[in-house]
């Protein structure tokens, strides 16, 4: 499946997700399970990057809050991804505060790397990483870059949605994602990725959706 197909697939997932969330808000428990199944892999990957082995526990806390506050959510499938990522991030930061450790990118597992990315630039960068090197390199990124890359690639958010989760301007998040990917590409010696994907199309590909 080409990059256009992957984008269409993600949009189809978001259509299915939006419909499931709407039914779940009407009390359909099976629909909530569908929404969970669609969102959980990306959410768990993002949390692994923030809290490592505690990701499953933090995700459980996040889903309890998501279920409790579901009636307050307004939006579509893509909006639900952003809303759940925001809740998960708050739970992760609470967890880290209790541990008194600085948030850090720890691991990205292979099943997460295999998820369809919404932008071809991200696909190219990730496809050029082997698992072990990906883990090591993402760990070395500054936290703002690691989070921006994970929200875009792993959770599948667009630029403005990732910015809302992080509480930053879209331009700042776009820059962080751009620098993170460029650093990954440079460390891998994948100049073709840096030149063809990140540099030439940087402002357009990593920018807000038009």
Coordinates of C-alpha atoms in Angstrom, one line a residue:
X1 CA 0.0 0.0 0.0
X2 CA 1.4 3.4 -1.0
X3 CA 1.6 6.5 1.1
X4 CA -1.7 7.8 -0.4
X5 CA -3.4 4.5 0.5
X6 CA -2.1 4.7 4.0
X7 CA -3.4 8.3 4.4
X8 CA -6.8 7.1 3.1
X9 CA -6.7 4.2 5.5
X10 CA -6.0 6.4 8.5
X11 CA -8.9 8.7 7.4
X12 CA -11.1 5.6 7.1
X13 CA -10.1 4.6 10.6
X14 CA -11.0 8.1 11.8
X15 CA -14.4 7.8 10.1
X16 CA -15.0 4.5 11.9
X17 CA -13.6 5.9 15.1
X18 CA -15.9 9.0 15.0
X19 CA -19.0 6.8 14.4
X20 CA -17.9 4.5 17.3
X21 CA -17.4 7.4 19.7
X22 CA -20.8 8.8 18.8
X23 CA -22.5 5.5 19.5
X24 CA -20.4 5.1 22.7
X25 CA -21.7 8.4 23.9
X26 CA -25.2 7.1 23.5
X27 CA -24.3 4.2 25.9
X28 CA -23.2 1.6 23.4
X29 CA -20.5 -0.4 25.2
X30 CA -19.5 -2.5 22.2
X31 CA -18.9 0.8 20.3
X32 CA -16.6 2.0 23.1
X33 CA -14.6 -1.2 22.7
X34 CA -14.2 -0.5 19.0
X35 CA -13.0 3.0 19.8
X36 CA -10.5 1.6 22.3
X37 CA -9.2 -1.0 19.8
X38 CA -8.6 1.7 17.2
X39 CA -6.9 4.2 19.5
X40 CA -5.0 2.1 22.0
X41 CA -2.0 0.9 19.9
X42 CA -0.9 4.5 19.1
X43 CA -1.7 5.7 22.6
X44 CA 0.3 2.9 24.2
X45 CA 3.2 3.6 21.8
X46 CA 3.2 7.3 22.8
X47 CA 3.1 6.4 26.5
X48 CA 5.9 4.0 26.1
X49 CA 8.0 6.9 24.9
X50 CA 7.1 8.9 28.0
X51 CA 7.0 6.4 30.8
X52 CA 8.6 3.2 29.4
X53 CA 7.5 -0.1 31.1
X54 CA 4.8 1.7 33.1
X55 CA 2.9 2.6 29.9
X56 CA 0.2 -0.2 30.4
X57 CA -0.6 1.1 33.9
X58 CA -0.8 4.8 32.8
X59 CA -2.9 3.8 29.8
X60 CA -5.4 2.0 32.1
X61 CA -5.7 5.2 34.2
X62 CA -6.1 7.3 31.1
X63 CA -8.9 5.0 29.8
X64 CA -10.8 5.2 33.1
X65 CA -10.7 9.0 32.8
X66 CA -11.7 8.8 29.1
X67 CA -14.7 6.5 29.9
X68 CA -15.7 8.8 32.8
X69 CA -15.6 12.0 30.7
X70 CA -16.8 10.6 27.4
X71 CA -20.0 12.6 27.6
X72 CA -18.0 15.9 27.6
X73 CA -16.1 15.1 24.3
X74 CA -17.3 16.9 21.2
X75 CA -15.6 16.3 17.9
X76 CA -14.8 13.7 15.2
X77 CA -12.5 10.7 15.1
X78 CA -9.3 12.8 14.6
X79 CA -10.5 15.0 17.4
X80 CA -10.9 12.0 19.7
X81 CA -7.4 10.9 19.0
X82 CA -6.1 14.3 20.1
X83 CA -8.4 14.4 23.2
X84 CA -7.3 10.9 24.3
X85 CA -3.7 11.8 23.8
X86 CA -4.0 14.9 25.9
X87 CA -5.6 12.9 28.8
X88 CA -2.9 10.2 28.5
X89 CA -0.2 12.8 28.5
X90 CA -1.5 14.4 31.7
X91 CA -1.7 10.9 33.4
X92 CA 1.9 10.2 32.2
X93 CA 3.2 13.5 33.6
X94 CA 1.4 12.9 36.9
X95 CA 3.0 9.5 37.0
X96 CA 6.5 10.9 36.3
X97 CA 6.0 13.7 38.9
X98 CA 5.3 11.0 41.5
X99 CA 8.4 9.2 40.4
X100 CA 10.3 12.5 40.4
X101 CA 12.0 11.7 37.2
X102 CA 12.2 13.8 34.0
X103 CA 10.0 12.6 31.2
X104 CA 12.1 10.8 28.6
X105 CA 11.7 8.9 25.4
X106 CA 12.4 5.3 26.3
X107 CA 11.2 2.9 23.7
X108 CA 9.3 2.6 20.5
X109 CA 8.3 -1.0 19.8
X110 CA 8.2 -2.6 16.4
X111 CA 4.5 -2.9 16.3
X112 CA 4.2 0.8 16.9
X113 CA 6.7 1.5 14.1
X114 CA 4.6 -0.6 11.8
X115 CA 1.5 1.6 12.2
X116 CA 0.6 3.7 9.2
X117 CA 2.0 7.2 9.5
X118 CA -0.1 10.1 8.2
X119 CA 2.7 11.8 6.4
X120 CA 5.0 10.2 3.8
X121 CA 8.0 12.0 5.3
X122 CA 7.5 10.2 8.6
X123 CA 7.0 6.9 6.9
X124 CA 10.3 7.3 5.0
X125 CA 12.1 8.3 8.2
X126 CA 10.7 5.4 10.1
X127 CA 11.1 2.8 7.3
X128 CA 14.8 3.6 7.2
X129 CA 15.2 2.7 10.9
X130 CA 16.0 -0.8 12.2
X131 CA 14.2 -1.6 15.5
X132 CA 17.3 -1.5 17.7
X133 CA 18.6 1.7 16.2
X134 CA 15.2 3.3 16.3
X135 CA 15.0 2.6 20.0
X136 CA 18.4 4.0 20.7
X137 CA 18.0 7.1 18.5
X138 CA 14.5 8.1 19.7
X139 CA 15.8 7.9 23.3
X140 CA 18.5 10.4 22.4
X141 CA 16.2 13.0 21.0
X142 CA 15.4 16.0 23.1
X143 CA 12.0 15.4 24.8
X144 CA 10.1 18.1 22.8
X145 CA 11.4 16.5 19.5
X146 CA 10.6 13.0 20.6
X147 CA 7.1 13.9 21.7
X148 CA 6.4 15.8 18.5
X149 CA 7.6 12.9 16.4
X150 CA 5.6 10.4 18.4
X151 CA 2.4 12.3 18.3
X152 CA 2.7 12.8 14.6
X153 CA 3.9 9.3 13.7
X154 CA 2.6 7.0 16.4
X155 CA -0.7 8.6 17.4
X156 CA -1.3 9.9 13.9
X157 CA -2.2 13.5 14.8
X158 CA -1.9 16.4 12.3
X159 CA 0.2 19.4 13.2
X160 CA -2.4 21.6 14.9
X161 CA -3.8 18.6 16.9
X162 CA -0.3 17.7 18.1
X163 CA 0.3 21.3 19.1
X164 CA -3.0 21.3 21.2
X165 CA -1.9 18.2 23.0
X166 CA 1.5 19.7 23.9
X167 CA 0.0 23.1 24.6
X168 CA 2.3 24.8 22.1
X169 CA 2.0 26.8 18.9
X170 CA 1.8 24.6 15.7
X171 CA 4.9 26.3 14.4
X172 CA 6.9 25.2 17.4
X173 CA 5.7 21.6 17.2
X174 CA 6.3 21.6 13.5
X175 CA 9.9 22.8 14.0
X176 CA 10.4 20.2 16.8
X177 CA 9.2 17.3 14.6
X178 CA 11.2 18.6 11.7
X179 CA 14.4 18.8 13.8
X180 CA 13.8 15.4 15.4
X181 CA 13.3 13.7 12.0
X182 CA 16.2 15.5 10.5
X183 CA 18.4 14.4 13.5
X184 CA 17.2 10.8 13.1
X185 CA 17.9 10.9 9.3
X186 CA 21.4 12.4 9.9
X187 CA 22.3 9.8 12.5
X188 CA 21.3 7.1 10.1
X189 CA 23.2 8.6 7.3
X190 CA 19.9 8.6 5.3
X191 CA 20.6 11.7 3.4
X192 CA 18.0 10.8 0.8
X193 CA 15.3 10.9 3.5
X194 CA 16.6 14.2 4.8
X195 CA 16.9 15.8 1.4
X196 CA 13.9 14.4 -0.4
X197 CA 11.4 14.2 2.4
X198 CA 12.2 16.5 5.3
X199 CA 14.1 19.4 3.8
X200 CA 12.4 20.2 0.4
X201 CA 8.9 19.6 1.7
X202 CA 9.5 20.5 5.3
X203 CA 7.2 23.5 5.6
X204 CA 4.4 21.9 3.5
X205 CA 4.5 18.3 4.6
X206 CA 5.0 19.0 8.3
X207 CA 2.7 22.0 8.4
X208 CA -0.9 22.4 9.3
X209 CA -3.4 20.6 7.2
X210 CA -4.7 22.8 4.5

